[in-house]
Amino acid sequence: MRKEDLRIVFMGTPEFAVGTLKALVEGGYNVVAAVTQPDKPVGRHGSVLQPSEVKQYALAQGIPVLQPEKMKDPDFVERLREFEADLQVVVAFRMLPEVVWGMPRLGTFNVHAALLPQYRGAAPINWAVINGETVTGVTTFFLDHDIDTGRVIMKRPFEIPDDADVEYVYDGLMRLGAEVALETIDLILAGDGQVKAVPQEEMTAEGMILHPAPKIFKETCRIDWSLPSKRIYDFVRGLSPYPGAWTMMTQDSGNPVVVKVFKTAKCPERMPAGKPGTISVEKNKLFVATGDGVLRIEALQMAGKKRMEASAFLNGMRNVEACVME
C-alpha cells in the first residue's frame, strides 16, 4: 500500500501535536480526520470558546475534525468508524478506550516525548528537565489498556544541555517526534502492520528505577529553597517558561507576594548568607540562599507584573534584602 492510500486518523490537541500532523500533511500522507479536545472556554467569564491548535491547523487544511466529550460515546465511535482508518496516530492527547485504539486494522500508535519505559505520564518533558536528565527522547509505541505501557516500535534520543529549559526541549522533541512518527508509519507500511514491537517489560532491567511523569499542578511548582542548588536550578528550568516555578516573597511590610522564577544561575564559589530563602544583593545582582549554597536569580515576575530581568527588578524595589523567599 502507498502512503497516499493509507487512511490515517490523527489524534492530538496542543501545539506539540501539530508538529506531527503538519509533517504528515506536508509529507503527502492521507490524513482523513483529526480528533481533538472540545473547544475550551476562555476569558473572564468563559464566554469565548478557543479551538485547540490541532483543530485550527486541521480545518485550515480541509481535514474533518471530531471533538468528543467522551471517547466511548456511541455517536463518536460510529462517526470515527465511518472514516475506515487503516492506522491511528496519537500525539499529546488523552487515554483511549479499546473500542477506539483497537479499531484500525494496522493499530494505533502514540508518539511519547520520553524514552519509555521512563517518564510515563502527562508531563514527560518537564520531569526529565526537573530531574536533571542529560538525555531524553521520543518513543513510538502501540497503545494498549494502560497509560504509556504498550509495545515499543521506535526510540530516538535527544540531548538536554545543562542550560536548556523546557521550551528548548519541547521544540526539539516536537521536531524529532514528527520525524520518528513518519519513520514509524513507513515501517508499519513496509510490513503491512507486521513490525517488531518490543514489550516494555523486556526493557526494564532488574532494580531499574522508573521515573514517573505525572500531571503538573500549581502546588507542584513551588520552590523549596532548602533543597540543594542544583536541584532548584533544574526545577526552575524544568518549569520555564510554562507553567513557571514560583515562591512566596515576604516583604518588609509583612505581606507575601507570589514571585515566579524563570531563570537562575549556579554560583558554586559563593557562600550562603543566612538560612535558605535569604536574599542578598551585590553589584545589582540578586542572590538567594539554598540548602547547600546560593543561586543567582536572572529572570523573574512578580504577581500582576511582566517578566523582567533581575537587574530591572532590583531597580524598582527598595530594601530587597529585608525580604525572604519561602
XYZ file of C-alpha atoms in Angstrom:
326
model
C 0.000 0.000 0.000
C 1.237 3.508 -0.843
C 1.269 6.214 1.810
C -1.241 8.168 -0.270
C -3.697 5.270 0.097
C -3.133 4.640 3.812
C -6.083 6.153 5.664
C -4.839 7.863 8.831
C -6.862 9.354 11.679
C -4.769 11.758 13.754
C -5.477 12.441 17.444
C -3.960 15.314 19.420
C -4.638 18.709 20.953
C -1.706 21.101 21.691
C 0.927 22.759 19.541
C 3.266 19.830 20.209
C 0.883 17.569 18.273
C 0.626 19.997 15.355
C 4.288 19.341 14.544
C 3.484 15.733 13.649
C 0.170 16.496 11.939
C 1.858 19.114 9.778
C 4.631 16.665 8.846
C 2.001 14.118 7.784
C 0.135 16.614 5.620
C 3.257 18.075 4.034
C 4.696 14.581 3.564
C 1.746 13.544 1.406
C 0.179 11.109 3.878
C -3.571 10.617 3.693
C -4.989 12.135 6.897
C -8.738 11.548 6.648
C -9.751 13.058 10.016
C -8.424 14.692 13.176
C -9.725 14.065 16.692
C -9.103 16.713 19.337
C -10.484 18.092 22.597
C -13.655 20.203 22.632
C -13.169 23.961 22.355
C -12.030 25.426 25.673
C -13.824 28.356 27.342
C -11.500 31.327 27.818
C -11.853 34.891 29.006
C -13.040 36.324 32.288
C -16.495 34.797 32.022
C -15.630 31.825 29.859
C -17.866 33.209 27.147
C -15.334 32.725 24.336
C -14.530 29.246 23.025
C -10.927 28.655 21.987
C -10.292 25.813 19.500
C -7.223 23.652 20.020
C -4.109 24.161 17.908
C -4.764 20.813 16.206
C -8.294 21.849 15.265
C -7.112 25.165 13.854
C -4.472 23.513 11.695
C -6.726 20.653 10.571
C -9.540 22.960 9.474
C -7.061 25.134 7.586
C -6.044 22.006 5.667
C -9.620 20.920 4.998
C -9.378 17.918 7.333
C -12.635 16.890 9.089
C -12.460 17.380 12.877
C -14.156 15.348 15.620
C -14.351 16.706 19.187
C -15.902 14.120 21.510
C -16.657 14.921 25.128
C -16.299 11.223 25.949
C -14.252 8.768 23.940
C -16.767 5.964 24.491
C -19.715 7.997 23.225
C -21.557 5.691 20.754
C -22.176 8.500 18.261
C -18.495 9.429 18.232
C -17.375 5.813 17.892
C -19.731 5.282 14.973
C -18.621 8.511 13.295
C -14.983 7.515 13.767
C -15.652 4.102 12.276
C -17.074 5.743 9.132
C -13.624 7.096 8.269
C -12.376 3.496 7.848
C -8.902 4.300 9.156
C -6.088 1.838 8.492
C -3.975 3.459 11.192
C -4.386 5.972 14.033
C -1.597 8.286 15.197
C -1.826 9.833 18.662
C 0.267 12.735 19.965
C -0.347 14.527 23.292
C -3.975 13.506 23.586
C -5.883 11.534 26.220
C -6.294 7.921 27.258
C -8.275 5.950 24.675
C -10.636 3.024 25.270
C -10.032 -0.222 23.410
C -13.076 0.370 21.221
C -11.120 3.314 19.764
C -7.472 2.195 19.759
C -8.392 -1.280 18.567
C -10.429 -0.031 15.598
C -7.844 0.322 12.755
C -6.548 -2.847 11.095
C -2.919 -1.671 11.488
C -3.424 -0.470 15.046
C -2.951 2.815 16.895
C 0.433 4.172 17.908
C 1.397 7.018 20.209
C 4.298 9.466 19.947
C 5.590 9.948 23.503
C 8.116 12.646 24.457
C 10.408 10.413 26.524
C 12.429 7.221 26.281
C 9.945 4.681 27.585
C 9.632 2.950 29.973
C 10.997 6.092 31.643
C 8.692 9.061 32.221
C 5.293 7.570 31.617
C 2.609 10.173 32.164
C 1.302 13.581 31.166
C 4.409 15.779 31.627
C 7.491 13.830 30.492
C 9.380 16.858 29.151
C 9.058 18.856 32.372
C 10.037 15.978 34.623
C 13.076 14.990 32.566
C 14.486 18.508 32.964
C 13.410 18.811 36.607
C 15.269 15.591 37.379
C 18.428 16.848 35.702
C 18.459 14.312 32.885
C 21.085 14.887 30.198
C 19.252 12.762 27.616
C 15.579 12.254 26.870
C 13.947 11.397 23.555
C 10.918 10.200 21.638
C 9.255 6.798 21.656
C 6.552 5.415 19.397
C 4.506 2.531 20.768
C 1.267 0.690 20.133
C -1.493 1.613 22.547
C -2.909 -0.910 24.985
C -5.114 -0.817 28.095
C -2.734 1.119 30.364
C -1.080 4.523 30.076
C 2.199 4.543 28.111
C 2.853 0.820 28.593
C 2.387 -0.550 25.073
C 4.905 -2.354 22.861
C 7.685 -0.050 21.672
C 8.185 0.421 17.940
C 10.956 3.032 17.764
C 13.065 5.146 20.132
C 15.244 8.161 19.346
C 17.384 10.052 21.897
C 17.648 13.828 22.350
C 20.377 15.529 24.378
C 19.457 18.097 27.042
C 22.121 20.790 27.556
C 22.677 21.834 31.162
C 21.364 25.335 30.469
C 18.287 24.232 28.463
C 14.799 24.982 29.687
C 11.545 23.218 28.842
C 10.893 25.435 25.824
C 14.139 24.297 24.189
C 13.466 20.615 24.856
C 9.809 20.955 23.836
C 10.724 22.459 20.465
C 13.408 19.853 19.850
C 11.181 16.918 20.734
C 8.322 18.323 18.658
C 10.548 18.216 15.572
C 12.050 14.858 16.488
C 8.617 13.408 17.249
C 7.385 14.347 13.789
C 10.383 12.651 12.186
C 10.001 9.472 14.223
C 6.238 9.347 13.573
C 6.796 9.353 9.819
C 9.518 6.710 10.099
C 7.177 4.597 12.203
C 4.390 4.858 9.642
C 6.774 3.889 6.838
C 7.932 0.914 8.891
C 4.341 -0.207 9.500
C 3.533 0.287 5.814
C 6.539 -1.751 4.686
C 5.450 -4.699 6.794
C 1.707 -4.159 6.304
C 1.395 -3.950 10.074
C 3.843 -6.739 10.808
C 6.541 -4.814 12.676
C 8.758 -5.845 15.522
C 7.443 -4.121 18.647
C 9.177 -4.806 21.957
C 7.250 -5.206 25.230
C 8.417 -2.618 27.744
C 8.922 -5.347 30.313
C 11.903 -6.508 28.251
C 13.434 -3.029 28.542
C 13.196 -2.894 32.320
C 16.272 -4.358 33.979
C 16.083 -5.760 37.493
C 16.461 -2.993 40.048
C 15.912 -0.276 37.432
C 14.275 2.839 38.869
C 11.463 4.164 36.702
C 10.755 7.878 36.929
C 7.080 8.852 36.527
C 5.846 11.995 34.752
C 2.540 12.912 36.416
C 0.495 15.944 35.512
C 1.870 19.174 36.965
C -0.319 21.340 39.189
C 0.289 24.740 40.750
C 1.327 23.152 44.052
C 3.937 21.106 42.183
C 5.688 24.274 41.035
C 6.549 25.832 44.402
C 10.282 26.164 45.038
C 11.740 24.548 48.151
C 14.773 26.688 48.933
C 16.076 24.122 51.433
C 16.972 21.788 48.547
C 20.486 21.744 47.051
C 21.254 24.445 44.477
C 21.476 22.008 41.563
C 18.031 20.582 42.362
C 16.475 24.046 42.442
C 18.342 25.107 39.281
C 16.929 22.098 37.403
C 13.492 22.599 38.954
C 13.290 26.176 37.681
C 14.378 25.387 34.118
C 12.117 22.330 34.112
C 9.125 24.640 34.551
C 10.285 27.569 32.420
C 8.670 29.348 30.719
C 5.460 27.489 31.484
C 3.896 26.922 33.961
C 6.729 28.594 35.876
C 8.325 27.804 39.232
C 7.130 30.108 41.978
C 7.899 31.203 45.503
C 6.418 33.498 48.118
C 8.413 36.623 48.829
C 7.708 38.209 52.192
C 8.244 41.949 52.014
C 9.195 44.231 54.883
C 5.523 45.206 55.123
C 4.806 41.612 56.063
C 2.569 40.983 53.050
C 3.780 37.992 50.997
C 3.615 38.186 47.200
C 3.892 35.442 44.608
C 7.039 35.605 42.504
C 7.675 33.365 39.506
C 11.300 32.474 38.832
C 12.165 31.708 35.206
C 15.940 31.562 35.177
C 18.712 31.046 37.696
C 22.485 30.649 37.573
C 24.661 28.428 39.720
C 27.200 30.157 41.985
C 29.400 27.358 43.385
C 32.015 29.810 44.664
C 29.584 31.864 46.724
C 28.768 31.023 50.330
C 25.183 31.447 51.620
C 24.413 34.449 53.765
C 21.701 33.114 56.038
C 19.168 30.317 56.023
C 17.568 29.010 52.784
C 15.461 31.704 51.124
C 17.588 34.573 52.441
C 18.077 37.289 49.817
C 21.324 39.156 49.201
C 22.256 41.765 46.613
C 25.657 42.589 45.195
C 26.513 44.771 42.182
C 22.869 44.847 41.075
C 22.671 41.048 41.136
C 20.075 39.096 43.110
C 21.098 36.035 45.130
C 19.041 33.564 47.193
C 20.450 31.098 49.709
C 19.678 27.395 49.150
C 20.141 24.249 51.180
C 23.809 23.982 50.235
C 24.801 27.297 48.688
C 23.446 30.161 46.606
C 21.632 30.688 43.313
C 21.582 33.906 41.319
C 18.128 34.866 40.063
C 18.318 36.109 36.462
C 14.663 36.410 35.362
C 11.502 36.644 37.456
C 7.959 38.006 37.564
C 6.030 39.488 40.457
C 2.280 38.897 40.605
C 0.448 41.356 38.387
C 3.598 42.451 36.559
C 5.530 41.399 33.466
C 8.530 39.105 33.368
C 11.739 41.060 33.874
C 15.462 40.691 34.309
C 16.680 40.648 37.920
C 18.502 43.967 37.404
C 15.227 45.669 36.431
C 13.519 44.082 39.421
C 16.177 45.456 41.758
C 15.945 48.919 40.217
C 12.241 49.011 41.029
C 12.411 47.550 44.529
C 13.686 49.087 47.727
C 15.038 47.208 50.715
C 15.013 43.859 48.864
C 17.445 42.304 51.319
C 14.830 42.673 54.047
C 12.634 40.244 52.103
C 12.695 36.440 52.268
C 11.849 33.803 49.652
C 9.851 30.919 51.093
